[in-house]
PDB file of C-alpha atoms in Angstrom:
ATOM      1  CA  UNK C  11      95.120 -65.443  -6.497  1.00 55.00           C
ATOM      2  CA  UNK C  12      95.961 -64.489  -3.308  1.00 58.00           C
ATOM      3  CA  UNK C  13      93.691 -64.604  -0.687  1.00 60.00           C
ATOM      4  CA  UNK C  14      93.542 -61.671   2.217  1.00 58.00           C
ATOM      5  CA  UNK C  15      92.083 -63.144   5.166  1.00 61.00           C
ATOM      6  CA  UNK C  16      92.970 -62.444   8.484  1.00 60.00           C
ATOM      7  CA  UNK C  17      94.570 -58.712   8.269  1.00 59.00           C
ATOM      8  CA  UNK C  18      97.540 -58.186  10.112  1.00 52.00           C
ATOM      9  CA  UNK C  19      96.867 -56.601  13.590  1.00 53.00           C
ATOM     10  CA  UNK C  20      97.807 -53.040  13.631  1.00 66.00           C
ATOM     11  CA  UNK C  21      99.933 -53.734  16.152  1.00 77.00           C
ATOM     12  CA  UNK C  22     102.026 -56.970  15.267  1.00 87.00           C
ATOM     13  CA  UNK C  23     102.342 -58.956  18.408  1.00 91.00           C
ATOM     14  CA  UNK C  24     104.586 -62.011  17.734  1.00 93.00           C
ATOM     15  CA  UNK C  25     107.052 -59.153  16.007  1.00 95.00           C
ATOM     16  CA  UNK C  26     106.689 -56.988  19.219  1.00 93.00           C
ATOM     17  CA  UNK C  27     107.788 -59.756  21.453  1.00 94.00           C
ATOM     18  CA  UNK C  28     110.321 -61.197  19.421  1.00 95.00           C
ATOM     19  CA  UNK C  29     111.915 -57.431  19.149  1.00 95.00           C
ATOM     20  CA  UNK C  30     111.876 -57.247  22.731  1.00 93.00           C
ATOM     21  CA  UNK C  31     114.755 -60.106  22.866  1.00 94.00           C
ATOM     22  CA  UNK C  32     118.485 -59.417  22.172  1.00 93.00           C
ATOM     23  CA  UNK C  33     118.175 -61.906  19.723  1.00 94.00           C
ATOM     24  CA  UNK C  34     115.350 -60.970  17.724  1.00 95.00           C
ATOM     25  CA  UNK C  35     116.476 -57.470  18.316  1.00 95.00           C
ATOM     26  CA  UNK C  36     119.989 -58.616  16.504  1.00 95.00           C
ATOM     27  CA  UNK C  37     117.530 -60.120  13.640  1.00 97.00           C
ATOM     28  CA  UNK C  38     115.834 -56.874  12.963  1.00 97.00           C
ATOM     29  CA  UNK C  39     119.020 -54.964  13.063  1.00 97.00           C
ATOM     30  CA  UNK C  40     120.407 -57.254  10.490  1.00 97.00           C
ATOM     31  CA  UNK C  41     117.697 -57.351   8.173  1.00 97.00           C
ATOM     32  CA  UNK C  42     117.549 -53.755   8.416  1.00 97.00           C
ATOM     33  CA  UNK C  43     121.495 -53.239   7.871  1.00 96.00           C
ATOM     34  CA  UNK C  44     120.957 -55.132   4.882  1.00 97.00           C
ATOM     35  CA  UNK C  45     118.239 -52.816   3.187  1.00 97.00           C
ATOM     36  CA  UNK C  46     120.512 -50.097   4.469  1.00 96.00           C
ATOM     37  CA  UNK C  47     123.282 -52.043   2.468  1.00 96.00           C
ATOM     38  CA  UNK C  48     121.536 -52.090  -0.827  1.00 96.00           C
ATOM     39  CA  UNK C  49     120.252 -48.635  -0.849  1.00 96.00           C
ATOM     40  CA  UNK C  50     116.822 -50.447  -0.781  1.00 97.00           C
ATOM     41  CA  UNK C  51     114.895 -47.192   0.770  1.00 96.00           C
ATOM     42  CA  UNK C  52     111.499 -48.000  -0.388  1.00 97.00           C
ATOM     43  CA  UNK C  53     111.488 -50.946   1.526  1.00 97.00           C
ATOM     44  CA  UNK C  54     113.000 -49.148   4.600  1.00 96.00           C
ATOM     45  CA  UNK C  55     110.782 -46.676   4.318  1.00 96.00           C
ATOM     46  CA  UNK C  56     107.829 -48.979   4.538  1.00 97.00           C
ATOM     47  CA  UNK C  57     109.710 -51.628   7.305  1.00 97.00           C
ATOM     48  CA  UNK C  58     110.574 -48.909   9.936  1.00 95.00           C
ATOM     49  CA  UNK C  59     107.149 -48.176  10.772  1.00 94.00           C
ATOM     50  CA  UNK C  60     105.883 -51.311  10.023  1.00 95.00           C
ATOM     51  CA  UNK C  61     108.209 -52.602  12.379  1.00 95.00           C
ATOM     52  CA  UNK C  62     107.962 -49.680  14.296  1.00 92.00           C
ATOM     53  CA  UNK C  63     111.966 -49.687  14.944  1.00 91.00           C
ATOM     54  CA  UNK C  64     112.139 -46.352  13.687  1.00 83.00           C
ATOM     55  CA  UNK C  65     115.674 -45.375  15.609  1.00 75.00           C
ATOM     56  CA  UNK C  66     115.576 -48.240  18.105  1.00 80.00           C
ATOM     57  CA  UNK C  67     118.152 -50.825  15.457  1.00 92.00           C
ATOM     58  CA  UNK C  68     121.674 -51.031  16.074  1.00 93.00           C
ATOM     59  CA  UNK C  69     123.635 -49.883  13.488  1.00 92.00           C
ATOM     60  CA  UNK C  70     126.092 -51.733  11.991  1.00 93.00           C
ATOM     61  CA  UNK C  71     129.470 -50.647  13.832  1.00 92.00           C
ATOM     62  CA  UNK C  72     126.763 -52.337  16.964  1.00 94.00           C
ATOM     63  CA  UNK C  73     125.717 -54.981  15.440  1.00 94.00           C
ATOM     64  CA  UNK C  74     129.325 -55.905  14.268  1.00 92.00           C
ATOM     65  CA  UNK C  75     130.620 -55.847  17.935  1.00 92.00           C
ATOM     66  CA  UNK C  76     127.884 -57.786  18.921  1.00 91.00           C
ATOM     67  CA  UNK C  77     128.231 -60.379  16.777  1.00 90.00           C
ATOM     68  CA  UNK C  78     132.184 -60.488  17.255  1.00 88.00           C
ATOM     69  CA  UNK C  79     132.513 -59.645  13.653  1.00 87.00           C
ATOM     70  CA  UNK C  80     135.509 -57.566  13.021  1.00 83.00           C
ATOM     71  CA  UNK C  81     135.210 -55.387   9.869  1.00 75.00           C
ATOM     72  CA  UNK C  82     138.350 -56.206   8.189  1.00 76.00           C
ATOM     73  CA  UNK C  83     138.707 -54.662   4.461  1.00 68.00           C
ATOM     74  CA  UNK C  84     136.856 -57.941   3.103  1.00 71.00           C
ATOM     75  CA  UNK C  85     133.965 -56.701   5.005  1.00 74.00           C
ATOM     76  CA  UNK C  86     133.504 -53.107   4.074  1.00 77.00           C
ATOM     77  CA  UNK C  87     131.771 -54.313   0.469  1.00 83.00           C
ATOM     78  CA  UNK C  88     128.904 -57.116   1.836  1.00 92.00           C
ATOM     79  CA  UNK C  89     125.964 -56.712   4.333  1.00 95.00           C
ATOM     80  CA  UNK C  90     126.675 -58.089   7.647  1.00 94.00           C
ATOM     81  CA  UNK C  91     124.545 -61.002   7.283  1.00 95.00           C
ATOM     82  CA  UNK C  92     126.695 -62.192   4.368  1.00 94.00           C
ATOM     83  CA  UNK C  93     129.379 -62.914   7.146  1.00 91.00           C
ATOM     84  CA  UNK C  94     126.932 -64.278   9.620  1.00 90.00           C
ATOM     85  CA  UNK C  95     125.950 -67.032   7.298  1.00 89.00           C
ATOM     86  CA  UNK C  96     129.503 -67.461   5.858  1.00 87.00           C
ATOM     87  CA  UNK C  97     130.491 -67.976   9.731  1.00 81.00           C
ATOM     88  CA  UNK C  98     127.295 -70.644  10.184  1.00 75.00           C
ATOM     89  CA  UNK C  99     128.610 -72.331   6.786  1.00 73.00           C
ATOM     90  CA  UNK C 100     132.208 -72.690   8.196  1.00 67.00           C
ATOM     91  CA  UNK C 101     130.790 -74.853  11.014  1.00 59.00           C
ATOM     92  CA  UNK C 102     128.701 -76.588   9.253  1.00 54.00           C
ATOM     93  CA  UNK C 103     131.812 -77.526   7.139  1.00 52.00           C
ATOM     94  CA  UNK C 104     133.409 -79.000  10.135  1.00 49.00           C
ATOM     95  CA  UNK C 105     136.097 -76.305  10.697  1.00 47.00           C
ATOM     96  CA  UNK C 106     135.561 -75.971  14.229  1.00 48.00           C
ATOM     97  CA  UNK C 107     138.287 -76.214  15.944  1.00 51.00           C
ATOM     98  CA  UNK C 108     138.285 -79.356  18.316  1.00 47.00           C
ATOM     99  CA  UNK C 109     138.873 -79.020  22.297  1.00 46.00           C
ATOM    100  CA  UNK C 110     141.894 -80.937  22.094  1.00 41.00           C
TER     101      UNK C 110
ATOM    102  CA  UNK J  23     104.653 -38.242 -19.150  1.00 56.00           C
ATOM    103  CA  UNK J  24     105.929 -37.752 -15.844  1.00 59.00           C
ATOM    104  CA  UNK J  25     109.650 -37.273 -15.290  1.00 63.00           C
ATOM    105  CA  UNK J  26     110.971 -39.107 -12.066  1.00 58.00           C
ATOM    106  CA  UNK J  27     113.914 -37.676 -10.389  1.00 61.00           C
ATOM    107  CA  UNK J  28     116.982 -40.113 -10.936  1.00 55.00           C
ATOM    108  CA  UNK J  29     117.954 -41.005  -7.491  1.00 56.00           C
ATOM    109  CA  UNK J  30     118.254 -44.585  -7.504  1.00 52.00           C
ATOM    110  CA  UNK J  31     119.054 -46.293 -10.684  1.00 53.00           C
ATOM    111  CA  UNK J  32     115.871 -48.082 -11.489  1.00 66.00           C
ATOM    112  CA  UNK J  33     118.190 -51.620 -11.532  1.00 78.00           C
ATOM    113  CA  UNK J  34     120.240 -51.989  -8.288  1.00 87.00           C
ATOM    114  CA  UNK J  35     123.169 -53.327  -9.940  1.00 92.00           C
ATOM    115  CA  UNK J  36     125.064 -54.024  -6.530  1.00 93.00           C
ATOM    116  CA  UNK J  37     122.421 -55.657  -5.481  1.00 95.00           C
ATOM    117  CA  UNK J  38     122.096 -57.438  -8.890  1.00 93.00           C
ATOM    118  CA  UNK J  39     125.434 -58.794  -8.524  1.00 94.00           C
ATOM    119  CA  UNK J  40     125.203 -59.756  -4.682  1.00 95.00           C
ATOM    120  CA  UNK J  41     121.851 -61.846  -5.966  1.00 95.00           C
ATOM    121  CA  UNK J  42     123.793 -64.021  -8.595  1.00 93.00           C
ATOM    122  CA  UNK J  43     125.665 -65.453  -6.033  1.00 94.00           C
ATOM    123  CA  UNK J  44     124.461 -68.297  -3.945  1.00 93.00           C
ATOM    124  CA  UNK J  45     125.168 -66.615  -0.539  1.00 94.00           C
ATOM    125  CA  UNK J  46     123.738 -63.724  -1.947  1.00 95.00           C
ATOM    126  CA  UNK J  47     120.529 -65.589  -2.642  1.00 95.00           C
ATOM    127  CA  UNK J  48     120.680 -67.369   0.839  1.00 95.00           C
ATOM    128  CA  UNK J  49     121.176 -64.315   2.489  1.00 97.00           C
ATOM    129  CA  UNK J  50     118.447 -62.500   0.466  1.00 97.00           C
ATOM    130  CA  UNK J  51     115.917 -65.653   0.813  1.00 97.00           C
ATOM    131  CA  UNK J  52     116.699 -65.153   5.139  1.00 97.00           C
ATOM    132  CA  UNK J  53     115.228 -61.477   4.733  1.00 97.00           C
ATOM    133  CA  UNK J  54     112.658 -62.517   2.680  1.00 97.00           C
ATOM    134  CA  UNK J  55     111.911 -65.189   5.160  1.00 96.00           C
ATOM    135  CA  UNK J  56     111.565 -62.914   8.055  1.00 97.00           C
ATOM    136  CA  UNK J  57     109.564 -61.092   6.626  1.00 97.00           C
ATOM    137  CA  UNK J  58     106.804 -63.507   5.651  1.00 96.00           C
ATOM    138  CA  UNK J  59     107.277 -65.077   8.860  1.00 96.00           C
ATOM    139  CA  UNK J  60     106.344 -62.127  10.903  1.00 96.00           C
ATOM    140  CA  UNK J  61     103.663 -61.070   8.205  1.00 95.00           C
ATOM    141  CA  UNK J  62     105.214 -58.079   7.433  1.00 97.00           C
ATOM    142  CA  UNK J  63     103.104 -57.935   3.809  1.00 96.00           C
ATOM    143  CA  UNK J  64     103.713 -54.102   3.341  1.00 97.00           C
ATOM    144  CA  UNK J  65     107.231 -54.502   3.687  1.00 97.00           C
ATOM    145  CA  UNK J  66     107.269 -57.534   1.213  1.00 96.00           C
ATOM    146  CA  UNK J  67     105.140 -55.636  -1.250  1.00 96.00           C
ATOM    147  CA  UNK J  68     107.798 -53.355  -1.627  1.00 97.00           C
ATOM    148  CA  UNK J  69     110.867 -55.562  -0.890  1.00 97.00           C
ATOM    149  CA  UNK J  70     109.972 -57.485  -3.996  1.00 95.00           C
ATOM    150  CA  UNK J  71     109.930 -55.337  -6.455  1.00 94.00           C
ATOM    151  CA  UNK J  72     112.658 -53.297  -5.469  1.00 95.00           C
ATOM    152  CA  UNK J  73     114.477 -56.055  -5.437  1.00 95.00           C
ATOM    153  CA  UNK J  74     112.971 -57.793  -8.207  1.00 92.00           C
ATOM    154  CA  UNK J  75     112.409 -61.034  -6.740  1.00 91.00           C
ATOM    155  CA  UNK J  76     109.175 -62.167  -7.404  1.00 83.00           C
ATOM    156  CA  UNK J  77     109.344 -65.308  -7.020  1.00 75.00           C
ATOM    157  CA  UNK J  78     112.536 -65.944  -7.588  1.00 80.00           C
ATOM    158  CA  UNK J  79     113.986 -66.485  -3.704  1.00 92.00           C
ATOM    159  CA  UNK J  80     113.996 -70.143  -2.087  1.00 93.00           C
ATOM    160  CA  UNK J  81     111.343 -70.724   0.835  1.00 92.00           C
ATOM    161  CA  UNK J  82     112.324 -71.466   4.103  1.00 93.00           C
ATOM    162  CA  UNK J  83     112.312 -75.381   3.669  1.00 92.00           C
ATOM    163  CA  UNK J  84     114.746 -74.535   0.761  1.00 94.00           C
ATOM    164  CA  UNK J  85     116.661 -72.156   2.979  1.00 94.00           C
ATOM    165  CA  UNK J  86     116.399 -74.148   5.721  1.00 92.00           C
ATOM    166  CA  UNK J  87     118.084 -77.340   4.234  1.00 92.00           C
ATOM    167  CA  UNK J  88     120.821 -75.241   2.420  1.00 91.00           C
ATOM    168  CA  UNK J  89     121.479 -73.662   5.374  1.00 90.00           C
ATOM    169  CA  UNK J  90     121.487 -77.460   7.181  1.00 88.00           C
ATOM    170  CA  UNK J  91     118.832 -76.218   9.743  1.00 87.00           C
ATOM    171  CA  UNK J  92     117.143 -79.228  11.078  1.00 83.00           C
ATOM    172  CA  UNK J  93     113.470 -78.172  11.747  1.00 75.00           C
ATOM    173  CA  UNK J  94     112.641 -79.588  14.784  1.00 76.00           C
ATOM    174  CA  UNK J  95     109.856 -78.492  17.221  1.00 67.00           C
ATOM    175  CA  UNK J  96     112.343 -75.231  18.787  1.00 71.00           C
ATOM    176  CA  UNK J  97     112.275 -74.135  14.876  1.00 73.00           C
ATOM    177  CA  UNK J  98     108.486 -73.751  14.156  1.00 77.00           C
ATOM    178  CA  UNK J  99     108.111 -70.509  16.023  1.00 83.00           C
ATOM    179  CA  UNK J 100     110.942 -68.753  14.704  1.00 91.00           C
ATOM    180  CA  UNK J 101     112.246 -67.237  11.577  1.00 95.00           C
ATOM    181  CA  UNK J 102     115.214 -69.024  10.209  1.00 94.00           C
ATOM    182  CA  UNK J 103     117.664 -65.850  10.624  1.00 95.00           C
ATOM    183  CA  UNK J 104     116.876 -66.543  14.438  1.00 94.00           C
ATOM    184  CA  UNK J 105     118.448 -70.090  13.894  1.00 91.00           C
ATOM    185  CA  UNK J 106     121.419 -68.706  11.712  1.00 90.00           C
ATOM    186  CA  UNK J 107     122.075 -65.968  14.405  1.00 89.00           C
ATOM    187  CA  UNK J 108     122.644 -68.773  17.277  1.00 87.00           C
ATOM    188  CA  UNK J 109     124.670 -71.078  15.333  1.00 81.00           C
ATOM    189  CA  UNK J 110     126.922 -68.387  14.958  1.00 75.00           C
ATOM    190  CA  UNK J 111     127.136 -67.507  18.610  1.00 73.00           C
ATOM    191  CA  UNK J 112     127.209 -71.141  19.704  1.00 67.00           C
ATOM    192  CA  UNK J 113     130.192 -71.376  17.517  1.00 60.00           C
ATOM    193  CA  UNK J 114     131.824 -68.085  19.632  1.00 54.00           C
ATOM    194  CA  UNK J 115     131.086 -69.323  22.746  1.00 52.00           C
ATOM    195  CA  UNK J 116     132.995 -72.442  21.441  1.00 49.00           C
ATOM    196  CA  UNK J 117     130.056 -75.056  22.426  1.00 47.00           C
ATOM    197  CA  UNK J 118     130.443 -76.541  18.788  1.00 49.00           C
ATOM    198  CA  UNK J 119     129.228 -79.902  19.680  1.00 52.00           C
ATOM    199  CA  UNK J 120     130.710 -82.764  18.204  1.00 49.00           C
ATOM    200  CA  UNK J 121     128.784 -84.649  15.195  1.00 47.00           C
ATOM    201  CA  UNK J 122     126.913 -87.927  15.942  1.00 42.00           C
TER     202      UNK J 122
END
């Protein structure tokens, strides 16, 4: 049912560019923590060269600081981007402290 | 038969649990989303089956409105964790803008 057309390139441009950003480099890093997370090596072991960002990810102490998350003892057990989102959700929820 | 070395446990069960929560979903659907959106299709041909979500994972309009991501025009040409990543750092810079 599904249809191949257009293979990927074997050299993923819009990926490349977007991994040459801090931001998209923070992405990758997080998506990758989170396979690291869950043990979930198969897939690592086919996104690190398809990605090719064999060593070049932050790790998670990195990414942490980076993010200005501090890994308190509620941290240790979830994947970082559990905490990213819980942080977007927060603001989202109008807990944003006002300016005064 | 063959015999498979037991290394991981063929059912993630951490990663079972994390998946029966919403966030866990969310945060799961994000990766997934990334994924697609860079056409990473080797990485998702493992990623779902390891961890066995089919089909089971929202879409990015799904995402995207649980998350209360607006897609505008700035959104089309990046992957939702993108968005997620810079709400978060808006909100530590403290430019939280006001609603209205």
């Amino acid at each position: 049912q599904e249809r191949v057309e257009n293979k990927t390139p074997l050299v993923n441009e819009s990926l490349k560019t977007f991994l040459n950003t801090e931001n998209g480099r923070l992405v990758a890093g997080l998506v990758a923590e989170f396979l690291q997370f869950f043990n979930l090596d198969f897939t690592l072991a086919v996104f690190r060269p398809e990605t090719n960002t064999f060593t070049g990810l932050d790790g998670r102490d990195n990414l942490a600081r980076e993010l200005g998350i501090h890994e308190g003892d509620d941290l240790k057990g979830v994947p970082l981007l559990l905490e990213v989102i819980k942080n977007g959700q927060q603001k989202e929820k109008g807990t944003c402290p006002s300016d005064g």
